[in-house]
Amino acid sequence: MASAAQSNQKNDLPSRISVMLDRENFPLWKSLVLPIIRGCRLDGYILGTKECPEQFITSAEASGKKINPDFGDWQAEDQRVLGWLLNTMTTGTASQLLHCETSKQLWEEAQSLASAHTRSRVIYLRSEFHNTRKGEKKMEDYLMKMKDLADKLKMAGSPITNVDLIIQTLNGLDSDYNPIVVKLSDQINLSWVDLQAQLLAFESRLDQLNSFNNLNRNATTNVANKAQFRGNIYNHRGSWRGSSFRNTRGGRGKGRPSNDICQVCNKHGHTAIECDHRYDKSYTGSSYSNANVERQRTHNAFLASRYNSQDYEWYFDSGASNHVTHQADKFQELTENSGKNSLIVGNGAKLKIDASGSSKLKNLNLHDVLYVPQITKNLLSVSKLTSDNNIIVEFDNDCCFVKDKLTGKVLLRGILKDGLYQLSNGSSQTNKDPCVYLSVKESWHRKLGHPSNNVLDKVLKICNVKTSPSDKFKFCEACQLGKSHLLPFKSSSSHAQEVLELIHTDVWGPAPINSISGFKYYVHFIDDSSRFTWIYPLKQKSDTIHAFMQFKNMVENQFNKRIKIIQCDGGGEFKPVQKVALETGIKFRMSCPYTSQQNGRAERKHRHVAELGLTLLAQANMSLHYWWEAFSTAVYLINRLPSSVTENESPYFLIHKKEPDYNVLKPFGCACYPCLM
């Protein structure tokens, strides 16, 4: 009797647990419930290892069947577990599982029910995790939001590592936090607690500086209002004098003519806000010299530089002795100026220097930067920039470049804007403001993945897209950031005559950053006759054989032809491919060691894909974690763009014998919304 009592006591299940099962917390609920059931030695009932005995047994002594006592004991325990499990669920969840007759059936269906919901929830939570930005939120609220999403993903069975949590949190910060982001990015083994403390401290410091800046801006506004008031008095006087002045013929004069130049029609006598063509986007303006307009605008801006609204970009200044900024958040270190030093600007005015310090611009050092809240533009001293860094600065008619003096690599770029060379910040303006108007050519340039002007013009001709002579653009920031040029291999004039006659292939990777889906490599296959390309992502090089089998089965079925020749390099990942080729009668060609030119088409394709993919990421201002999405989009676009290599026909046309539909294209990274109707 004592043994039976001890057994029942050991198998007693607790009346309640702290977490009730709902649609979102199955992994957590399971981690609590399963140890309790195992501790009571009842896990065999839910896992199926303790099988149900026969309900009836046949006795040789008694005629017929009688109830098996073992079945009664098993059923009693199983129903006890079943009832206890239902008691640990919410009403909504339990109502979906009331039909279950055994604890094993209940356990399996609960797992199945949670699995379907968990997959969709993980996708939603991961999307929200990677898209959350601080924006206008307080730092404390932003950090709580990121940690809450990470906890929910962990609860859903898809945990986020501490490193990924920190990286994504830093990625979601505004440009005001760039100094602390640079500092924290260099720290090894940074904990989440330390990250919170440093970000909250930096926010407090930033709030103090912003309050200080607001006081200075108010003082500057008062000075500007006084200057504007004096200007109004002058205009009133001029009008009064003009209206009372009589000309030599006895008639009244019309007063002093206006020297304003309209920015819409380029005509004198009125401003853009008064122009009749203000809302007419098709109006191209008069043939008045744009150069004169730019000089006039720049000259006026220079004279009124103290009173214009502040600009947050950097501008190159060859006449400045120091770097100057009105933004406190651009500093890594800041020392208040206790003296009475001042800065003399072009119109002779003296502006107070509140502080000085050091900063960084990409990988360039900025020393002795002056903090002058009243100045309207952030100025980069060319002489100071070249003396503190091993660089050269080159100026062209519409852009400028900062280059490494040893390698000649372009480090920074600037564009001519209103007569000044403005440093490009590396992100497309259209991504920040969806209302910015793009020209037809620039819009199609983005949709098609930044092709050359010749290819762009040919596609526009195919689509019957009309453009005006003034519709042109000289500089594409994304192209400059994403495209680089190496010395080309010697071109080969030979090519296959039929589809699948010769396939070039190669593996690219490992990528410096894993993709959002965990891919490190990709393999592409190029049809030599049409140059059409197929691309497959890989998590490891050994997956190459699986990608090849998918490709082989797909193309041979679609085109009703067989692959004849495979051309690749001597990488070990292609040894299983060679075995399959020998078994299926495909000729396998391998390039000689250290002669990548023999596999030149595959090598050049890597450059083309990576170049275009990085350009798309630069255009969309997206993280490098999305490189696979950008690279696969790049291949999709390359297959649909005409090329001089294919006699100005697209690979899509050559392999499918019809023109691709360009009208379905959208710029990479553009906003899209689900239709809920």
XYZ file of C-alpha atoms in Angstrom:
677
model
C 0.000 0.000 0.000
C 2.839 2.384 0.797
C 4.368 1.760 -2.621
C 1.066 2.556 -4.394
C 0.658 5.760 -2.373
C 4.171 6.865 -3.247
C 3.505 6.110 -6.933
C 0.301 8.158 -6.977
C 2.033 11.008 -5.162
C 4.885 10.940 -7.682
C 2.432 11.050 -10.610
C 0.361 13.926 -9.246
C 0.181 16.811 -11.732
C 0.033 20.423 -10.455
C -3.389 22.024 -10.570
C -2.219 25.110 -12.525
C 0.842 26.437 -14.330
C 1.920 30.049 -14.818
C 1.443 30.177 -18.618
C -1.766 29.272 -20.447
C -1.456 28.063 -24.040
C -2.747 30.484 -26.674
C -2.089 30.990 -30.399
C 1.230 32.747 -29.880
C 3.168 31.035 -27.069
C 3.323 27.312 -27.881
C 7.166 27.054 -27.610
C 7.101 28.668 -24.150
C 4.097 26.591 -23.021
C 5.739 23.402 -24.272
C 8.976 24.196 -22.410
C 6.964 24.471 -19.164
C 4.546 21.563 -19.629
C 6.877 18.862 -20.956
C 9.298 18.826 -17.951
C 6.324 18.547 -15.553
C 4.888 15.577 -17.455
C 8.302 13.925 -17.667
C 8.805 14.473 -13.940
C 5.580 12.585 -13.321
C 6.730 9.854 -15.733
C 3.676 10.402 -17.932
C 5.426 11.558 -21.114
C 4.894 8.139 -22.722
C 1.177 8.911 -23.032
C 1.634 12.112 -25.095
C 4.648 10.894 -27.079
C 3.114 7.503 -27.927
C 5.847 5.383 -26.346
C 3.394 3.928 -23.799
C 1.090 2.089 -26.136
C -2.551 1.447 -25.412
C -3.181 -2.238 -24.463
C -5.996 -4.273 -25.929
C -9.402 -3.366 -24.507
C -10.587 -6.982 -24.292
C -8.785 -10.229 -23.597
C -9.824 -13.774 -24.419
C -9.804 -16.220 -21.539
C -9.497 -19.972 -22.068
C -11.342 -20.661 -18.830
C -14.312 -18.370 -19.511
C -16.157 -18.299 -22.753
C -16.120 -15.012 -24.719
C -14.151 -11.805 -24.009
C -13.655 -9.806 -20.865
C -12.310 -6.274 -20.220
C -8.542 -6.002 -19.909
C -7.675 -4.394 -16.542
C -4.453 -2.970 -18.040
C -6.556 -1.071 -20.554
C -8.607 0.480 -17.759
C -5.448 1.620 -15.931
C -3.942 3.042 -19.143
C -7.146 4.863 -20.080
C -7.471 6.398 -16.606
C -3.945 7.822 -16.707
C -4.277 8.999 -20.314
C -7.545 10.820 -19.598
C -5.962 12.424 -16.517
C -3.149 13.805 -18.706
C -5.659 14.858 -21.377
C -7.784 16.761 -18.860
C -4.756 18.399 -17.293
C -3.452 19.596 -20.672
C -6.835 21.114 -21.567
C -6.809 22.846 -18.185
C -3.515 24.611 -19.109
C -5.004 26.204 -22.250
C -7.029 29.332 -22.844
C -10.717 28.880 -23.587
C -10.256 29.709 -27.277
C -7.417 27.224 -27.753
C -9.089 24.432 -25.775
C -12.313 24.802 -27.772
C -10.395 23.934 -30.959
C -9.074 20.699 -29.408
C -12.167 19.360 -27.620
C -12.589 16.604 -30.199
C -9.315 14.926 -29.192
C -9.902 11.591 -27.422
C -6.365 10.837 -26.210
C -3.546 12.942 -24.806
C -1.306 11.915 -27.745
C -3.866 13.189 -30.273
C -4.228 16.427 -28.311
C -0.459 16.955 -28.175
C 0.053 16.365 -31.900
C -2.836 18.601 -32.977
C -1.723 21.385 -30.621
C 1.724 21.229 -32.236
C 0.212 21.276 -35.729
C -2.101 24.171 -34.875
C 0.726 26.197 -33.367
C 3.135 25.385 -36.205
C 0.927 26.932 -38.903
C 0.324 30.056 -36.849
C 3.948 30.295 -35.681
C 5.346 30.350 -39.228
C 3.204 33.295 -40.271
C 3.845 35.054 -36.965
C 7.622 34.625 -37.251
C 7.534 36.124 -40.755
C 5.502 39.075 -39.480
C 7.678 39.616 -36.386
C 10.944 39.382 -38.325
C 9.649 41.869 -40.888
C 8.639 44.267 -38.122
C 11.975 43.705 -36.352
C 14.024 44.641 -39.425
C 11.791 47.578 -40.411
C 11.419 49.271 -37.016
C 13.041 52.715 -36.868
C 13.408 55.118 -33.969
C 11.879 58.055 -35.816
C 10.112 60.388 -33.394
C 10.025 57.851 -30.553
C 11.925 58.410 -27.335
C 15.043 56.264 -27.041
C 13.615 54.351 -24.065
C 10.449 53.485 -26.016
C 12.476 52.476 -29.079
C 14.743 50.157 -27.058
C 11.724 48.579 -25.331
C 10.104 47.998 -28.735
C 13.200 46.238 -30.158
C 13.651 44.065 -27.045
C 9.951 43.182 -27.038
C 10.133 42.034 -30.678
C 13.237 39.947 -29.921
C 11.468 38.340 -26.936
C 8.391 37.571 -29.032
C 10.551 35.929 -31.708
C 12.263 33.837 -29.055
C 8.863 32.821 -27.713
C 7.802 31.882 -31.262
C 10.792 29.558 -31.635
C 12.923 31.848 -33.836
C 15.347 33.553 -31.429
C 17.403 36.622 -32.350
C 21.049 36.594 -31.274
C 22.377 39.398 -29.100
C 24.648 40.561 -31.935
C 21.761 40.773 -34.419
C 19.637 42.642 -31.868
C 22.386 45.217 -31.321
C 23.133 45.613 -35.051
C 19.474 46.085 -35.984
C 18.932 48.523 -33.109
C 21.850 50.652 -34.317
C 20.626 50.440 -37.926
C 17.258 51.861 -36.878
C 18.729 55.060 -35.436
C 18.603 58.434 -37.167
C 21.642 60.208 -38.608
C 21.792 62.314 -35.418
C 23.154 59.223 -33.661
C 25.942 58.497 -36.177
C 28.759 59.408 -33.729
C 27.581 56.938 -31.074
C 26.827 54.295 -33.740
C 30.422 54.516 -35.014
C 31.733 54.269 -31.463
C 29.564 51.296 -30.483
C 30.244 49.442 -33.746
C 33.917 49.158 -32.756
C 33.186 47.636 -29.334
C 33.622 43.879 -29.055
C 31.336 41.821 -26.784
C 28.940 44.716 -26.277
C 26.007 43.664 -24.093
C 22.417 44.805 -24.470
C 22.525 46.481 -21.041
C 25.632 48.492 -21.986
C 24.055 49.460 -25.311
C 20.948 50.800 -23.573
C 22.977 52.808 -21.072
C 25.177 54.454 -23.714
C 22.304 55.258 -26.085
C 20.200 56.783 -23.305
C 23.174 58.866 -22.141
C 23.820 60.069 -25.701
C 20.151 61.015 -26.110
C 20.325 63.119 -22.943
C 23.449 64.864 -24.236
C 21.786 65.431 -27.602
C 18.713 66.951 -25.950
C 20.922 69.379 -24.026
C 22.740 70.465 -27.188
C 19.462 70.847 -29.088
C 18.098 73.081 -26.325
C 21.271 75.133 -26.523
C 20.952 75.349 -30.324
C 17.338 76.486 -30.094
C 18.366 79.438 -27.943
C 20.977 80.422 -30.524
C 18.507 79.973 -33.394
C 16.037 82.287 -31.655
C 18.726 84.934 -31.370
C 19.610 84.484 -35.051
C 15.939 84.750 -36.013
C 15.673 88.111 -34.254
C 18.679 89.419 -36.206
C 17.231 88.099 -39.474
C 13.844 89.697 -38.790
C 15.529 93.045 -38.211
C 17.433 92.728 -41.475
C 14.245 91.816 -43.342
C 12.473 94.774 -41.741
C 15.221 97.109 -42.968
C 14.889 95.600 -46.438
C 11.148 96.208 -46.450
C 11.703 99.822 -45.511
C 14.110 100.156 -48.426
C 11.599 98.639 -50.845
C 8.835 100.878 -49.590
C 11.079 103.869 -50.028
C 12.052 102.801 -53.507
C 8.426 102.347 -54.554
C 7.454 105.660 -53.051
C 10.291 107.479 -54.772
C 9.586 105.787 -58.072
C 5.882 106.533 -57.970
C 6.452 110.225 -57.258
C 9.195 110.709 -59.832
C 8.137 112.477 -63.012
C 9.953 111.775 -66.278
C 11.097 114.406 -68.761
C 7.915 114.025 -70.836
C 5.671 114.957 -67.934
C 4.245 111.463 -67.273
C 4.567 109.533 -64.044
C 7.286 106.907 -63.826
C 6.356 103.274 -63.136
C 8.881 102.910 -60.368
C 11.959 100.715 -60.142
C 11.571 97.536 -62.264
C 11.796 94.190 -60.470
C 15.053 92.216 -60.951
C 13.505 88.925 -59.803
C 14.044 85.910 -62.088
C 11.390 83.197 -62.145
C 12.787 79.683 -61.546
C 9.994 78.125 -63.650
C 10.019 80.143 -66.892
C 13.389 81.942 -66.429
C 11.824 85.349 -67.147
C 12.353 88.628 -65.323
C 9.755 90.542 -63.333
C 8.188 87.908 -61.090
C 8.999 84.964 -58.825
C 8.075 81.282 -59.149
C 5.123 81.568 -56.758
C 3.519 84.146 -59.089
C 4.289 82.284 -62.344
C 1.400 81.151 -64.576
C 3.327 77.967 -65.435
C 3.906 76.965 -61.823
C 1.761 73.795 -61.949
C 2.434 72.906 -65.598
C 4.984 70.042 -65.438
C 5.198 69.828 -69.233
C 6.376 73.442 -69.510
C 10.092 73.578 -70.306
C 10.707 77.317 -69.850
C 12.350 79.886 -72.083
C 15.774 79.709 -73.612
C 17.192 82.163 -71.114
C 20.691 81.178 -70.065
C 20.546 78.850 -67.092
C 24.111 79.734 -66.279
C 23.117 83.341 -65.584
C 20.279 82.164 -63.372
C 22.625 79.937 -61.373
C 25.138 82.771 -60.944
C 22.422 85.170 -59.842
C 20.985 82.658 -57.355
C 24.385 81.826 -55.912
C 25.334 85.485 -55.623
C 22.164 86.298 -53.722
C 22.611 83.304 -51.475
C 26.121 84.439 -50.688
C 25.046 87.943 -49.731
C 22.214 86.644 -47.542
C 24.093 83.663 -46.159
C 23.564 84.687 -42.539
C 19.813 84.855 -42.836
C 18.905 81.865 -45.004
C 17.384 78.723 -43.494
C 20.013 76.254 -42.306
C 21.223 73.445 -44.557
C 22.260 70.078 -43.105
C 24.566 68.897 -45.922
C 28.336 69.394 -46.189
C 29.729 71.802 -48.817
C 33.320 71.927 -50.081
C 34.974 75.317 -49.509
C 38.444 75.963 -50.922
C 38.647 79.314 -49.098
C 37.827 78.103 -45.584
C 40.670 77.687 -43.103
C 38.695 75.278 -40.885
C 35.752 72.933 -41.122
C 32.596 74.665 -39.844
C 29.206 73.236 -38.827
C 26.034 74.340 -37.063
C 25.141 70.758 -36.001
C 26.358 69.569 -32.616
C 25.498 65.959 -33.420
C 28.228 65.777 -36.073
C 30.942 65.832 -33.370
C 32.603 62.856 -31.743
C 34.321 65.106 -29.222
C 33.283 68.668 -28.394
C 35.123 71.263 -26.282
C 33.396 74.512 -25.363
C 35.159 77.689 -26.451
C 35.875 79.809 -23.398
C 37.454 82.659 -25.373
C 35.974 85.310 -27.649
C 37.030 83.783 -30.954
C 34.804 84.499 -33.927
C 34.453 83.382 -37.527
C 34.518 85.957 -40.344
C 32.229 85.032 -43.261
C 32.255 86.288 -46.833
C 30.131 89.382 -46.214
C 32.417 90.527 -43.400
C 30.104 89.521 -40.546
C 31.576 87.932 -37.429
C 29.917 84.810 -36.035
C 30.622 83.488 -32.550
C 32.445 80.142 -32.256
C 30.749 78.274 -29.398
C 32.924 75.168 -29.413
C 35.343 73.063 -31.446
C 36.118 69.397 -31.731
C 36.773 66.429 -33.984
C 34.524 64.387 -36.223
C 34.590 61.704 -38.890
C 33.236 61.678 -42.419
C 33.058 58.095 -43.645
C 36.707 57.048 -43.025
C 38.172 60.562 -43.130
C 39.292 62.496 -40.052
C 37.959 65.999 -39.462
C 40.112 67.870 -36.930
C 39.565 71.327 -35.420
C 35.945 71.523 -36.564
C 34.326 74.797 -35.452
C 30.832 74.730 -33.950
C 29.044 77.909 -35.112
C 25.241 77.645 -34.597
C 24.542 80.833 -36.598
C 26.158 79.679 -39.846
C 23.723 78.382 -42.474
C 25.863 75.779 -44.273
C 28.266 73.097 -43.085
C 31.624 73.833 -44.726
C 34.439 71.378 -45.475
C 37.783 73.115 -45.734
C 39.588 71.614 -48.733
C 43.018 72.604 -47.387
C 42.275 71.140 -43.950
C 40.804 67.966 -45.443
C 43.866 67.285 -47.603
C 46.365 68.122 -44.841
C 44.722 65.831 -42.258
C 44.168 62.903 -44.654
C 46.219 61.292 -47.407
C 43.789 62.342 -50.145
C 43.334 64.590 -53.166
C 40.222 66.556 -54.161
C 39.328 66.863 -57.857
C 36.725 69.316 -59.183
C 34.818 68.882 -62.461
C 32.214 71.100 -64.109
C 29.271 69.388 -62.370
C 30.799 67.185 -59.663
C 33.868 66.657 -57.508
C 35.674 63.648 -56.042
C 37.732 62.916 -52.925
C 40.255 60.203 -53.810
C 42.832 58.170 -51.950
C 46.226 59.579 -52.941
C 47.882 56.136 -53.118
C 45.221 53.977 -54.777
C 43.109 56.576 -56.564
C 39.951 55.018 -55.074
C 36.993 57.387 -54.865
C 36.120 57.934 -51.192
C 33.545 60.736 -51.390
C 31.590 62.453 -54.147
C 29.986 65.839 -54.467
C 27.560 67.352 -56.962
C 27.225 70.937 -58.134
C 24.141 72.527 -56.604
C 23.355 76.249 -56.917
C 26.994 76.966 -57.711
C 28.330 75.068 -54.684
C 29.798 71.561 -54.504
C 27.547 69.633 -52.116
C 28.758 66.395 -50.579
C 26.440 63.563 -51.512
C 25.162 61.729 -48.433
C 24.855 58.344 -50.212
C 21.075 57.997 -50.089
C 18.578 58.814 -52.751
C 16.440 61.823 -51.997
C 13.410 60.112 -53.397
C 13.580 57.529 -50.641
C 13.213 60.261 -48.031
C 10.499 62.275 -49.738
C 7.965 60.324 -51.830
C 6.687 63.591 -53.321
C 9.939 64.481 -55.117
C 9.336 64.618 -58.876
C 11.551 62.410 -61.055
C 12.038 62.946 -64.756
C 10.811 60.229 -67.120
C 14.344 59.128 -67.979
C 15.493 59.062 -64.376
C 12.428 57.051 -63.331
C 13.033 54.441 -66.067
C 16.751 54.456 -65.272
C 15.851 53.238 -61.787
C 13.183 50.756 -62.898
C 15.583 49.071 -65.326
C 18.387 48.761 -62.789
C 20.621 51.702 -63.815
C 21.608 50.729 -67.391
C 23.780 52.853 -69.690
C 22.213 55.708 -71.655
C 22.306 53.720 -74.919
C 20.436 50.757 -73.404
C 17.976 53.106 -71.688
C 17.195 54.906 -74.952
C 16.612 51.587 -76.762
C 14.168 50.316 -74.108
C 12.282 53.623 -74.104
C 11.994 53.327 -77.882
C 10.634 49.755 -77.584
C 8.039 50.912 -75.021
C 7.141 54.030 -77.067
C 7.941 56.297 -74.115
C 8.234 59.923 -75.203
C 10.785 62.220 -73.561
C 11.460 65.920 -74.020
C 14.918 67.229 -75.046
C 15.322 68.761 -71.595
C 14.630 65.417 -69.896
C 18.171 64.371 -69.030
C 20.282 63.702 -65.963
C 24.058 63.858 -65.701
C 24.774 62.280 -62.333
C 23.374 59.171 -60.618
C 24.610 58.762 -57.060
C 23.620 55.085 -56.859
C 25.602 54.304 -60.043
C 28.690 55.991 -58.619
C 28.404 54.075 -55.336
C 27.564 50.682 -56.798
C 29.674 50.429 -59.937
C 33.401 49.954 -60.167
C 35.647 49.110 -63.097
C 38.414 46.565 -63.455
C 40.654 45.815 -66.408
C 38.610 43.581 -68.749
C 39.614 40.161 -69.996
C 40.242 39.704 -73.673
C 36.876 39.228 -75.397
C 35.976 35.931 -77.058
C 34.122 36.107 -80.376
C 32.934 32.468 -80.375
C 29.563 31.461 -78.983
C 27.162 28.532 -79.139
C 24.432 28.439 -81.774
C 21.661 26.672 -79.836
C 20.049 27.005 -76.430
C 21.687 24.731 -73.773
C 24.509 23.809 -76.141
C 27.019 25.352 -73.688
C 26.378 26.401 -70.073
C 28.865 28.502 -68.089
C 28.684 28.285 -64.298
C 30.526 29.574 -61.249
C 29.993 30.070 -57.512
C 30.255 33.516 -55.904
C 31.026 34.023 -52.221
C 31.248 33.933 -49.340
C 29.433 37.227 -48.920
C 30.903 39.501 -46.219
C 27.405 39.645 -44.664
C 24.870 36.827 -44.572
C 21.641 37.590 -46.390
C 18.410 38.093 -44.475
C 17.597 34.431 -45.243
C 21.031 33.148 -44.174
C 22.597 32.710 -47.641
C 26.380 33.118 -48.050
C 26.882 32.158 -51.719
C 25.118 31.974 -55.034
C 25.689 29.945 -58.197
C 24.695 31.121 -61.640
C 24.248 29.286 -64.943
C 24.659 31.179 -68.238
C 23.397 29.968 -71.606
C 26.188 30.767 -74.071
C 23.946 31.275 -77.107
C 21.571 33.845 -75.562
C 23.526 34.948 -72.442
C 20.368 34.277 -70.401
C 21.292 33.758 -66.730
C 19.757 31.684 -63.927
C 20.827 32.276 -60.315
C 20.362 30.131 -57.179
C 21.193 31.047 -53.541
C 23.402 28.754 -51.458
C 23.962 28.513 -47.719
C 27.136 26.498 -48.291
C 29.197 25.537 -51.327
C 28.224 21.881 -51.046
C 24.667 22.888 -52.035
C 25.929 23.528 -55.595
C 24.979 20.027 -56.756
C 21.379 20.480 -55.552
C 21.116 23.809 -57.385
C 22.533 22.221 -60.542
C 20.002 19.378 -60.457
C 17.139 21.875 -60.040
C 18.480 23.926 -62.944
C 19.075 20.894 -65.182
C 15.604 19.428 -64.630
C 13.906 22.798 -65.140
C 15.623 23.951 -68.362
C 15.604 20.545 -70.058
C 11.877 20.279 -69.382
C 11.070 23.876 -70.404
C 13.046 23.910 -73.650
C 12.703 20.206 -74.513
C 16.472 20.013 -75.032
C 19.392 18.524 -73.153
C 22.467 20.291 -71.837
C 25.469 19.349 -73.969
C 28.488 21.053 -72.354
C 29.204 22.462 -68.862
C 32.074 24.970 -68.455
C 33.330 25.778 -64.922
C 36.484 26.322 -62.881
C 38.298 23.699 -60.805
C 36.477 24.362 -57.534
C 35.799 21.351 -55.324
C 32.086 22.180 -55.231
C 31.851 21.109 -58.906
C 33.151 17.545 -58.373
C 29.619 16.173 -57.713
C 28.463 18.095 -60.802
C 31.202 16.409 -62.838
C 29.992 13.001 -61.637
C 26.402 13.768 -62.696
C 27.634 15.101 -66.048
C 29.528 11.886 -66.781
C 26.499 9.773 -65.833
C 24.086 11.764 -68.028
C 26.322 12.210 -71.082
C 27.110 15.908 -70.575
C 30.582 17.015 -71.633
C 32.365 18.571 -68.643
C 34.987 21.276 -69.319
C 37.145 22.684 -66.541
C 39.409 25.743 -66.790
C 43.118 25.423 -66.025
C 44.361 26.498 -62.578
C 45.045 30.266 -62.190
C 43.490 31.050 -65.591
C 40.118 32.532 -64.729
C 40.006 34.017 -68.248
C 39.035 30.565 -69.552
C 35.832 30.900 -67.528
C 35.620 34.582 -68.389
C 31.912 34.821 -69.127
C 30.999 33.498 -65.695
C 33.595 35.761 -64.043
C 32.348 38.874 -65.867
C 28.785 37.972 -64.960
C 29.754 38.019 -61.268
C 31.011 41.564 -61.670
C 27.900 42.626 -63.580
C 25.521 41.089 -61.016
C 27.369 42.420 -57.956
C 27.807 45.862 -59.533
C 24.135 46.196 -60.384
C 22.999 44.635 -57.090
C 25.039 47.105 -55.027
C 23.688 49.940 -57.169
C 20.124 48.839 -56.414
C 20.894 48.719 -52.678
C 22.420 52.203 -52.861
C 19.373 53.484 -54.743
C 16.952 52.012 -52.181
C 19.183 52.919 -49.214
C 18.826 49.347 -47.926
C 21.069 47.257 -45.697
C 23.620 44.869 -47.226
C 21.685 42.069 -45.499
C 19.347 42.259 -48.528
C 22.128 41.493 -51.037
C 20.409 38.289 -52.274
C 17.166 40.150 -53.041
C 19.181 42.810 -54.893
C 21.331 40.276 -56.804
C 18.345 38.178 -57.928
C 16.596 41.370 -59.074
C 19.770 42.361 -60.915
C 19.776 39.064 -62.861
C 16.078 39.505 -63.659
C 16.820 42.955 -65.128
C 20.023 41.906 -66.931
C 18.071 39.181 -68.738
C 15.634 41.818 -70.026
C 18.048 44.567 -71.093
C 19.530 44.854 -74.600
C 23.290 44.435 -74.813
C 25.921 45.178 -77.427
C 27.272 41.655 -76.827
C 23.995 40.205 -78.140
C 23.683 42.698 -81.027
C 21.420 45.028 -79.017
C 18.886 42.310 -78.254
C 17.960 41.184 -74.747
C 18.793 37.630 -73.553
C 15.070 37.218 -72.828
C 14.225 37.921 -76.485
C 16.912 35.568 -77.783
C 15.812 32.629 -75.636
C 12.004 33.150 -75.673
C 11.684 34.818 -79.115
C 9.505 37.648 -77.765
C 10.048 41.048 -76.149
C 9.818 41.260 -72.343
C 7.095 43.348 -70.709
C 8.850 46.411 -69.266
C 5.670 48.051 -67.993
C 5.445 45.697 -64.999
C 8.767 46.935 -63.601
C 8.979 49.042 -60.449
C 12.048 50.698 -58.880
C 13.842 48.330 -56.513
C 13.000 49.117 -52.898
C 9.888 51.165 -53.661
C 7.008 51.118 -51.174
C 4.225 48.582 -51.711
C 1.078 47.863 -49.756
C -1.173 44.759 -49.542
C -4.658 45.028 -51.018
C -7.086 44.167 -48.220
C -10.280 44.444 -50.286
